[in-house]
Amino acid sequence: MTKRILFHGAPAQTSVTPVTPSDAALQATGHNTGNLLIGAALQSQLEGDSQFFFALPSPEKAREEFDLIAIAASNFIFHGFDFGYLGNFIEKSGLPCVVVGLGAQARDRNMAIEVPEGTQRFLKVASERTPLIGARGTFTAEVLDRMGIRNVQVVGCPSLYPLQPPPAMVMPDRLPPPGQLVLNGSRNVVDHSFDRDTMLAVERTVFHYALKHDVDYVLQSELPEILFHRGLGEAPRSQLATVRRILDIDPALSDDAFELYLRRRGRTFFNVAEWAEFIRTKALSIGSRFHGNVMAMTNGIPAILIAHDTRTEEMAEHIGLPRFKPVPGKPFSLEGVLAEATADIFNKIYPERRREYIEFLKRNDLANKLSH
């Protein structure tokens, strides 16, 4: 019998149009467009009749109309997030559930995470209603183990596994021309990075390269930049001054020229298919945005992640995604990042990680559409 699946967590799509106000558009993605890759991946993978809910129905309605709760998770284990509402919902619904892509976020692996009581309750209820919880990486699995939750398998993120496996990755020997390079990053990641000052300098260097060479730069959650990029007249010039200060933009560059760069080369996607179509025009992706680089990898484009915290590092480590971890006090350049990058580990272990993920879905009694 076909399963009726209630999806919650990361959305798969939005109804955003070119004139949707930017704050509402970003809210529709869960405040980060990278979430769309997570939700779209899990919903595309599972066989069944599915319906996504941002706002959950009553537990009674869920019990009557669905057979399973599927949660496309992200960095849920974080001191600022309380998922008590979700634990209550799962328990009252009486339904089994599956949690995929659960992550713990901290600056480094030695840092203790203060997990809110509500989130602890959600995790314990979920562990009782599923054969296996799918964790993003070994760090998350260790955090769960300390909480007494051990029915866990490290699977990475659903977004790592498109329906058809990506081709082997071939890293270029030099940076491609500006039109074939795409960069990504975020000044928002600085505050929860391994080293704040180091990561701020890295983010500035990446953005300065994009600005100097007129390279496309993907924005995922940076609302002020997105406001100017979309050009709907939503942002006062005072916000542009704030962005300039944080990114240390050369004073010789006029506000008009800076805003024009954001309009022309800033890229924000509220549709996964449009993002994929764009990324396939490129030859290399580099930056600190995990899902910006996953979009490249899953579409056959070489990608290098600049790892900045446990969340990004453990997911990249799981599949061997090429990555670079900045070292405090050591010079940083994109040329240096590429010089140290290798796709050998990715090409060796990705097929096995994909098989493990398919087995994880089977052990959770989930029919899927993934091919080996």
GROMACS .gro file of C-alpha atoms in nm:
model
  372
    1MET     CA    1   0.000   0.000   0.000
    2THR     CA    2   0.127   0.347  -0.086
    3LYS     CA    3   0.238   0.539   0.222
    4ARG     CA    4   0.085   0.876   0.296
    5ILE     CA    5   0.373   1.093   0.412
    6LEU     CA    6   0.351   1.417   0.609
    7PHE     CA    7   0.666   1.620   0.543
    8HIS     CA    8   0.795   1.884   0.782
    9GLY     CA    9   1.122   2.071   0.827
   10ALA     CA   10   1.302   2.199   0.518
   11PRO     CA   11   1.062   2.293   0.235
   12ALA     CA   12   1.101   2.160  -0.118
   13GLN     CA   13   0.959   2.457  -0.304
   14THR     CA   14   0.813   2.803  -0.266
   15SER     CA   15   0.560   3.020  -0.444
   16VAL     CA   16   0.802   3.314  -0.455
   17THR     CA   17   0.774   3.539  -0.761
   18PRO     CA   18   1.006   3.819  -0.882
   19VAL     CA   19   0.789   4.073  -0.697
   20THR     CA   20   0.747   3.886  -0.368
   21PRO     CA   21   0.892   4.103  -0.089
   22SER     CA   22   1.239   3.973  -0.008
   23ASP     CA   23   1.181   3.916   0.363
   24ALA     CA   24   0.872   3.709   0.283
   25ALA     CA   25   1.059   3.525   0.008
   26LEU     CA   26   1.341   3.430   0.244
   27GLN     CA   27   1.096   3.330   0.515
   28ALA     CA   28   0.932   3.089   0.270
   29THR     CA   29   1.260   2.898   0.248
   30GLY     CA   30   1.307   2.877   0.624
   31HIS     CA   31   1.537   3.182   0.609
   32ASN     CA   32   1.800   3.007   0.397
   33THR     CA   33   1.757   2.906   0.034
   34GLY     CA   34   1.986   2.609   0.094
   35ASN     CA   35   1.700   2.448   0.285
   36LEU     CA   36   1.522   2.396  -0.046
   37LEU     CA   37   1.785   2.141  -0.150
   38ILE     CA   38   1.724   1.940   0.166
   39GLY     CA   39   1.348   1.932   0.138
   40ALA     CA   40   1.343   1.878  -0.238
   41ALA     CA   41   1.589   1.590  -0.211
   42LEU     CA   42   1.403   1.397   0.057
   43GLN     CA   43   1.062   1.446  -0.104
   44SER     CA   44   1.195   1.336  -0.444
   45GLN     CA   45   1.359   1.025  -0.296
   46LEU     CA   46   1.066   0.872  -0.110
   47GLU     CA   47   0.787   0.675  -0.274
   48GLY     CA   48   0.441   0.769  -0.153
   49ASP     CA   49   0.172   1.034  -0.148
   50SER     CA   50   0.326   1.333   0.023
   51GLN     CA   51   0.219   1.670   0.158
   52PHE     CA   52   0.443   1.933   0.313
   53PHE     CA   53   0.339   2.140   0.613
   54PHE     CA   54   0.519   2.451   0.737
   55ALA     CA   55   0.252   2.487   1.004
   56LEU     CA   56   0.162   2.142   1.132
   57PRO     CA   57  -0.199   2.020   1.134
   58SER     CA   58  -0.356   1.888   1.450
   59PRO     CA   59  -0.216   1.554   1.571
   60GLU     CA   60  -0.563   1.405   1.520
   61LYS     CA   61  -0.578   1.516   1.157
   62ALA     CA   62  -0.227   1.380   1.099
   63ARG     CA   63  -0.323   1.043   1.247
   64GLU     CA   64  -0.632   1.020   1.025
   65GLU     CA   65  -0.474   1.128   0.697
   66PHE     CA   66  -0.111   1.009   0.710
   67ASP     CA   67   0.094   0.697   0.780
   68LEU     CA   68   0.434   0.856   0.849
   69ILE     CA   69   0.597   1.183   0.952
   70ALA     CA   70   0.914   1.259   0.754
   71ILE     CA   71   1.135   1.538   0.886
   72ALA     CA   72   1.391   1.691   0.652
   73ALA     CA   73   1.623   1.815   0.925
   74SER     CA   74   1.916   2.053   0.943
   75ASN     CA   75   2.116   2.193   1.236
   76PHE     CA   76   1.836   2.124   1.485
   77ILE     CA   77   2.078   2.057   1.775
   78PHE     CA   78   2.174   2.415   1.856
   79HIS     CA   79   2.138   2.620   2.172
   80GLY     CA   80   1.910   2.870   1.999
   81PHE     CA   81   1.655   2.620   1.861
   82ASP     CA   82   1.377   2.460   2.068
   83PHE     CA   83   1.184   2.182   1.894
   84GLY     CA   84   0.960   2.089   2.184
   85TYR     CA   85   0.652   2.156   1.968
   86LEU     CA   86   0.764   1.884   1.727
   87GLY     CA   87   0.818   1.627   2.000
   88ASN     CA   88   0.468   1.696   2.133
   89PHE     CA   89   0.320   1.665   1.784
   90ILE     CA   90   0.490   1.334   1.706
   91GLU     CA   91   0.390   1.186   2.041
   92LYS     CA   92   0.026   1.295   2.019
   93SER     CA   93  -0.010   1.183   1.657
   94GLY     CA   94   0.091   0.827   1.744
   95LEU     CA   95   0.259   0.801   1.403
   96PRO     CA   96   0.602   0.660   1.324
   97CYS     CA   97   0.854   0.911   1.198
   98VAL     CA   98   1.183   0.938   1.017
   99VAL     CA   99   1.438   1.214   1.078
  100VAL     CA  100   1.699   1.261   0.807
  101GLY     CA  101   1.994   1.500   0.801
  102LEU     CA  102   1.994   1.587   1.172
  103GLY     CA  103   2.289   1.806   1.262
  104ALA     CA  104   2.456   1.953   1.570
  105GLN     CA  105   2.612   2.297   1.534
  106ALA     CA  106   2.908   2.426   1.734
  107ARG     CA  107   3.226   2.620   1.669
  108ASP     CA  108   3.442   2.314   1.726
  109ARG     CA  109   3.414   1.949   1.829
  110ASN     CA  110   3.530   2.015   2.184
  111MET     CA  111   3.255   2.267   2.252
  112ALA     CA  112   2.961   2.147   2.464
  113ILE     CA  113   2.619   2.227   2.319
  114GLU     CA  114   2.346   2.342   2.554
  115VAL     CA  115   2.048   2.163   2.403
  116PRO     CA  116   1.711   2.314   2.503
  117GLU     CA  117   1.482   2.080   2.697
  118GLY     CA  118   1.222   2.091   2.421
  119THR     CA  119   1.473   1.974   2.163
  120GLN     CA  120   1.592   1.698   2.394
  121ARG     CA  121   1.233   1.582   2.427
  122PHE     CA  122   1.183   1.590   2.049
  123LEU     CA  123   1.496   1.380   1.994
  124LYS     CA  124   1.394   1.120   2.252
  125VAL     CA  125   1.039   1.092   2.113
  126ALA     CA  126   1.172   1.067   1.756
  127SER     CA  127   1.419   0.795   1.855
  128GLU     CA  128   1.130   0.592   1.998
  129ARG     CA  129   0.927   0.624   1.677
  130THR     CA  130   1.191   0.531   1.420
  131PRO     CA  131   1.430   0.241   1.364
  132LEU     CA  132   1.717   0.482   1.285
  133ILE     CA  133   1.777   0.857   1.301
  134GLY     CA  134   1.986   0.985   1.011
  135ALA     CA  135   2.266   1.208   1.144
  136ARG     CA  136   2.472   1.448   0.936
  137GLY     CA  137   2.808   1.327   1.066
  138THR     CA  138   3.011   1.170   1.343
  139PHE     CA  139   3.005   1.481   1.562
  140THR     CA  140   2.626   1.479   1.567
  141ALA     CA  141   2.623   1.106   1.637
  142GLU     CA  142   2.853   1.166   1.935
  143VAL     CA  143   2.627   1.441   2.069
  144LEU     CA  144   2.325   1.210   2.041
  145ASP     CA  145   2.516   0.926   2.207
  146ARG     CA  146   2.586   1.149   2.509
  147MET     CA  147   2.212   1.207   2.529
  148GLY     CA  148   2.150   0.831   2.538
  149ILE     CA  149   2.019   0.817   2.179
  150ARG     CA  150   2.198   0.539   1.995
  151ASN     CA  151   1.968   0.420   1.717
  152VAL     CA  152   2.159   0.651   1.486
  153GLN     CA  153   2.325   0.611   1.147
  154VAL     CA  154   2.553   0.871   0.995
  155VAL     CA  155   2.412   0.945   0.648
  156GLY     CA  156   2.502   1.307   0.578
  157CYS     CA  157   2.226   1.520   0.428
  158PRO     CA  158   1.951   1.407   0.186
  159SER     CA  159   2.071   1.676  -0.056
  160LEU     CA  160   2.390   1.476  -0.114
  161TYR     CA  161   2.200   1.206  -0.301
  162PRO     CA  162   2.021   1.301  -0.625
  163LEU     CA  163   1.810   1.032  -0.789
  164GLN     CA  164   2.093   0.957  -1.032
  165PRO     CA  165   2.451   0.946  -0.899
  166PRO     CA  166   2.670   1.238  -1.006
  167PRO     CA  167   2.975   1.173  -1.226
  168ALA     CA  168   3.326   1.148  -1.086
  169MET     CA  169   3.461   1.489  -0.992
  170VAL     CA  170   3.752   1.628  -1.191
  171MET     CA  171   3.920   1.926  -1.027
  172PRO     CA  172   4.060   2.191  -1.264
  173ASP     CA  173   4.430   2.276  -1.234
  174ARG     CA  174   4.366   2.651  -1.229
  175LEU     CA  175   4.085   2.892  -1.151
  176PRO     CA  176   3.849   2.913  -1.450
  177PRO     CA  177   3.767   3.242  -1.624
  178PRO     CA  178   3.530   3.467  -1.425
  179GLY     CA  179   3.225   3.365  -1.625
  180GLN     CA  180   3.282   2.998  -1.544
  181LEU     CA  181   3.352   3.044  -1.171
  182VAL     CA  182   3.086   3.078  -0.903
  183LEU     CA  183   3.159   3.183  -0.547
  184ASN     CA  184   2.945   3.165  -0.236
  185GLY     CA  185   2.977   3.264   0.125
  186SER     CA  186   2.818   3.457   0.404
  187ARG     CA  187   2.918   3.713   0.661
  188ASN     CA  188   2.646   3.540   0.869
  189VAL     CA  189   2.864   3.232   0.925
  190VAL     CA  190   3.140   3.428   1.097
  191ASP     CA  191   2.987   3.433   1.446
  192HIS     CA  192   2.962   3.053   1.473
  193SER     CA  193   3.287   2.967   1.294
  194PHE     CA  194   3.597   2.795   1.430
  195ASP     CA  195   3.776   3.131   1.452
  196ARG     CA  196   3.578   3.452   1.405
  197ASP     CA  197   3.860   3.681   1.293
  198THR     CA  198   4.004   3.425   1.054
  199MET     CA  199   3.669   3.352   0.895
  200LEU     CA  200   3.581   3.719   0.860
  201ALA     CA  201   3.905   3.774   0.670
  202VAL     CA  202   3.830   3.471   0.451
  203GLU     CA  203   3.476   3.586   0.370
  204ARG     CA  204   3.606   3.930   0.280
  205THR     CA  205   3.874   3.784   0.054
  206VAL     CA  206   3.624   3.566  -0.132
  207PHE     CA  207   3.382   3.855  -0.181
  208HIS     CA  208   3.660   4.093  -0.288
  209TYR     CA  209   3.769   3.843  -0.554
  210ALA     CA  210   3.413   3.819  -0.683
  211LEU     CA  211   3.380   4.197  -0.689
  212LYS     CA  212   3.717   4.260  -0.856
  213HIS     CA  213   3.672   3.993  -1.125
  214ASP     CA  214   3.296   4.034  -1.178
  215VAL     CA  215   3.221   3.677  -1.065
  216ASP     CA  216   2.873   3.546  -0.979
  217TYR     CA  217   2.819   3.526  -0.601
  218VAL     CA  218   2.538   3.313  -0.458
  219LEU     CA  219   2.345   3.457  -0.163
  220GLN     CA  220   2.140   3.225   0.058
  221SER     CA  221   2.039   3.409   0.376
  222GLU     CA  222   2.196   3.754   0.367
  223LEU     CA  223   1.884   3.970   0.362
  224PRO     CA  224   2.045   4.316   0.315
  225GLU     CA  225   2.248   4.197   0.013
  226ILE     CA  226   1.943   4.014  -0.122
  227LEU     CA  227   1.735   4.332  -0.091
  228PHE     CA  228   1.977   4.522  -0.314
  229HIS     CA  229   2.029   4.227  -0.548
  230ARG     CA  230   1.657   4.186  -0.617
  231GLY     CA  231   1.616   4.559  -0.681
  232LEU     CA  232   1.263   4.603  -0.549
  233GLY     CA  233   1.342   4.930  -0.373
  234GLU     CA  234   1.305   4.769  -0.031
  235ALA     CA  235   1.634   4.872   0.130
  236PRO     CA  236   1.757   5.212   0.248
  237ARG     CA  237   2.110   5.317   0.153
  238SER     CA  238   2.203   5.300   0.522
  239GLN     CA  239   2.192   4.919   0.494
  240LEU     CA  240   2.434   4.934   0.204
  241ALA     CA  241   2.677   5.124   0.426
  242THR     CA  242   2.652   4.846   0.688
  243VAL     CA  243   2.725   4.577   0.431
  244ARG     CA  244   3.021   4.778   0.297
  245ARG     CA  245   3.166   4.814   0.645
  246ILE     CA  246   3.137   4.443   0.732
  247LEU     CA  247   3.282   4.329   0.400
  248ASP     CA  248   3.547   4.604   0.407
  249ILE     CA  249   3.459   4.735   0.062
  250ASP     CA  250   3.710   4.981  -0.087
  251PRO     CA  251   3.588   5.340  -0.021
  252ALA     CA  252   3.696   5.430  -0.375
  253LEU     CA  253   3.410   5.215  -0.507
  254SER     CA  254   3.092   5.421  -0.524
  255ASP     CA  255   2.766   5.308  -0.367
  256ASP     CA  256   2.612   5.301  -0.714
  257ALA     CA  257   2.887   5.071  -0.846
  258PHE     CA  258   2.860   4.840  -0.545
  259GLU     CA  259   2.483   4.817  -0.574
  260LEU     CA  260   2.516   4.752  -0.947
  261TYR     CA  261   2.749   4.458  -0.875
  262LEU     CA  262   2.493   4.310  -0.635
  263ARG     CA  263   2.220   4.357  -0.896
  264ARG     CA  264   2.422   4.200  -1.179
  265ARG     CA  265   2.623   3.929  -1.008
  266GLY     CA  266   2.441   3.850  -0.686
  267ARG     CA  267   2.236   3.532  -0.728
  268THR     CA  268   1.951   3.415  -0.508
  269PHE     CA  269   1.739   3.116  -0.602
  270PHE     CA  270   1.393   3.033  -0.471
  271ASN     CA  271   1.353   2.742  -0.711
  272VAL     CA  272   1.581   2.436  -0.710
  273ALA     CA  273   1.549   2.370  -1.085
  274GLU     CA  274   1.651   2.727  -1.170
  275TRP     CA  275   1.949   2.703  -0.936
  276ALA     CA  276   2.057   2.376  -1.099
  277GLU     CA  277   2.024   2.524  -1.448
  278PHE     CA  278   2.246   2.815  -1.344
  279ILE     CA  279   2.513   2.602  -1.177
  280ARG     CA  280   2.551   2.380  -1.483
  281THR     CA  281   2.692   2.681  -1.673
  282LYS     CA  282   2.992   2.687  -1.438
  283ALA     CA  283   3.322   2.499  -1.418
  284LEU     CA  284   3.401   2.539  -1.045
  285SER     CA  285   3.228   2.639  -0.722
  286ILE     CA  286   3.413   2.762  -0.411
  287GLY     CA  287   3.285   2.901  -0.083
  288SER     CA  288   3.168   2.846   0.272
  289ARG     CA  289   2.806   2.769   0.183
  290PHE     CA  290   2.765   2.393   0.211
  291HIS     CA  291   2.452   2.366   0.000
  292GLY     CA  292   2.581   2.611  -0.257
  293ASN     CA  293   2.863   2.364  -0.319
  294VAL     CA  294   2.637   2.060  -0.294
  295MET     CA  295   2.426   2.209  -0.573
  296ALA     CA  296   2.742   2.212  -0.784
  297MET     CA  297   2.853   1.860  -0.688
  298THR     CA  298   2.516   1.699  -0.757
  299ASN     CA  299   2.510   1.862  -1.100
  300GLY     CA  300   2.856   1.738  -1.199
  301ILE     CA  301   3.045   2.061  -1.125
  302PRO     CA  302   3.364   2.047  -0.913
  303ALA     CA  303   3.320   2.213  -0.575
  304ILE     CA  304   3.540   2.311  -0.282
  305LEU     CA  305   3.388   2.388   0.055
  306ILE     CA  306   3.557   2.635   0.288
  307ALA     CA  307   3.476   2.457   0.615
  308HIS     CA  308   3.395   2.695   0.899
  309ASP     CA  309   3.222   2.496   1.177
  310THR     CA  310   3.137   2.140   1.288
  311ARG     CA  311   2.819   2.137   1.082
  312THR     CA  312   2.987   2.197   0.748
  313GLU     CA  313   3.300   1.998   0.829
  314GLU     CA  314   3.125   1.678   0.933
  315MET     CA  315   2.900   1.666   0.626
  316ALA     CA  316   3.188   1.729   0.388
  317GLU     CA  317   3.398   1.473   0.571
  318HIS     CA  318   3.127   1.209   0.538
  319ILE     CA  319   3.134   1.205   0.157
  320GLY     CA  320   3.488   1.330   0.106
  321LEU     CA  321   3.371   1.657  -0.051
  322PRO     CA  322   3.683   1.863  -0.131
  323ARG     CA  323   3.727   2.114   0.149
  324PHE     CA  324   3.967   2.371   0.286
  325LYS     CA  325   3.989   2.465   0.652
  326PRO     CA  326   4.141   2.812   0.702
  327VAL     CA  327   4.428   2.832   0.948
  328PRO     CA  328   4.457   3.136   1.176
  329GLY     CA  329   4.753   3.349   1.081
  330LYS     CA  330   4.811   3.174   0.749
  331PRO     CA  331   4.762   3.366   0.422
  332PHE     CA  332   4.443   3.278   0.234
  333SER     CA  333   4.369   3.293  -0.137
  334LEU     CA  334   4.138   3.117  -0.378
  335GLU     CA  335   4.441   3.004  -0.573
  336GLY     CA  336   4.573   2.844  -0.255
  337VAL     CA  337   4.239   2.674  -0.190
  338LEU     CA  338   4.241   2.518  -0.535
  339ALA     CA  339   4.607   2.417  -0.509
  340GLU     CA  340   4.532   2.205  -0.200
  341ALA     CA  341   4.206   2.057  -0.332
  342THR     CA  342   4.170   1.697  -0.443
  343ALA     CA  343   3.864   1.503  -0.553
  344ASP     CA  344   4.028   1.162  -0.501
  345ILE     CA  345   3.866   1.089  -0.165
  346PHE     CA  346   3.523   1.199  -0.288
  347ASN     CA  347   3.545   0.981  -0.597
  348LYS     CA  348   3.653   0.684  -0.385
  349ILE     CA  349   3.398   0.697  -0.101
  350TYR     CA  350   3.091   0.870  -0.243
  351PRO     CA  351   2.949   0.557  -0.413
  352GLU     CA  352   2.970   0.366  -0.083
  353ARG     CA  353   2.808   0.650   0.112
  354ARG     CA  354   2.528   0.651  -0.142
  355ARG     CA  355   2.474   0.276  -0.094
  356GLU     CA  356   2.472   0.326   0.283
  357TYR     CA  357   2.207   0.596   0.249
  358ILE     CA  358   1.984   0.374   0.038
  359GLU     CA  359   2.022   0.098   0.298
  360PHE     CA  360   1.930   0.346   0.571
  361LEU     CA  361   1.604   0.427   0.392
  362LYS     CA  362   1.530   0.055   0.353
  363ARG     CA  363   1.594  -0.010   0.723
  364ASN     CA  364   1.338   0.260   0.797
  365ASP     CA  365   1.093   0.076   0.572
  366LEU     CA  366   1.096   0.358   0.316
  367ALA     CA  367   1.058   0.269  -0.050
  368ASN     CA  368   1.277   0.502  -0.254
  369LYS     CA  369   1.357   0.607  -0.610
  370LEU     CA  370   1.735   0.625  -0.580
  371SER     CA  371   1.949   0.434  -0.827
  372HIS     CA  372   2.291   0.297  -0.739
   0.00000   0.00000   0.00000
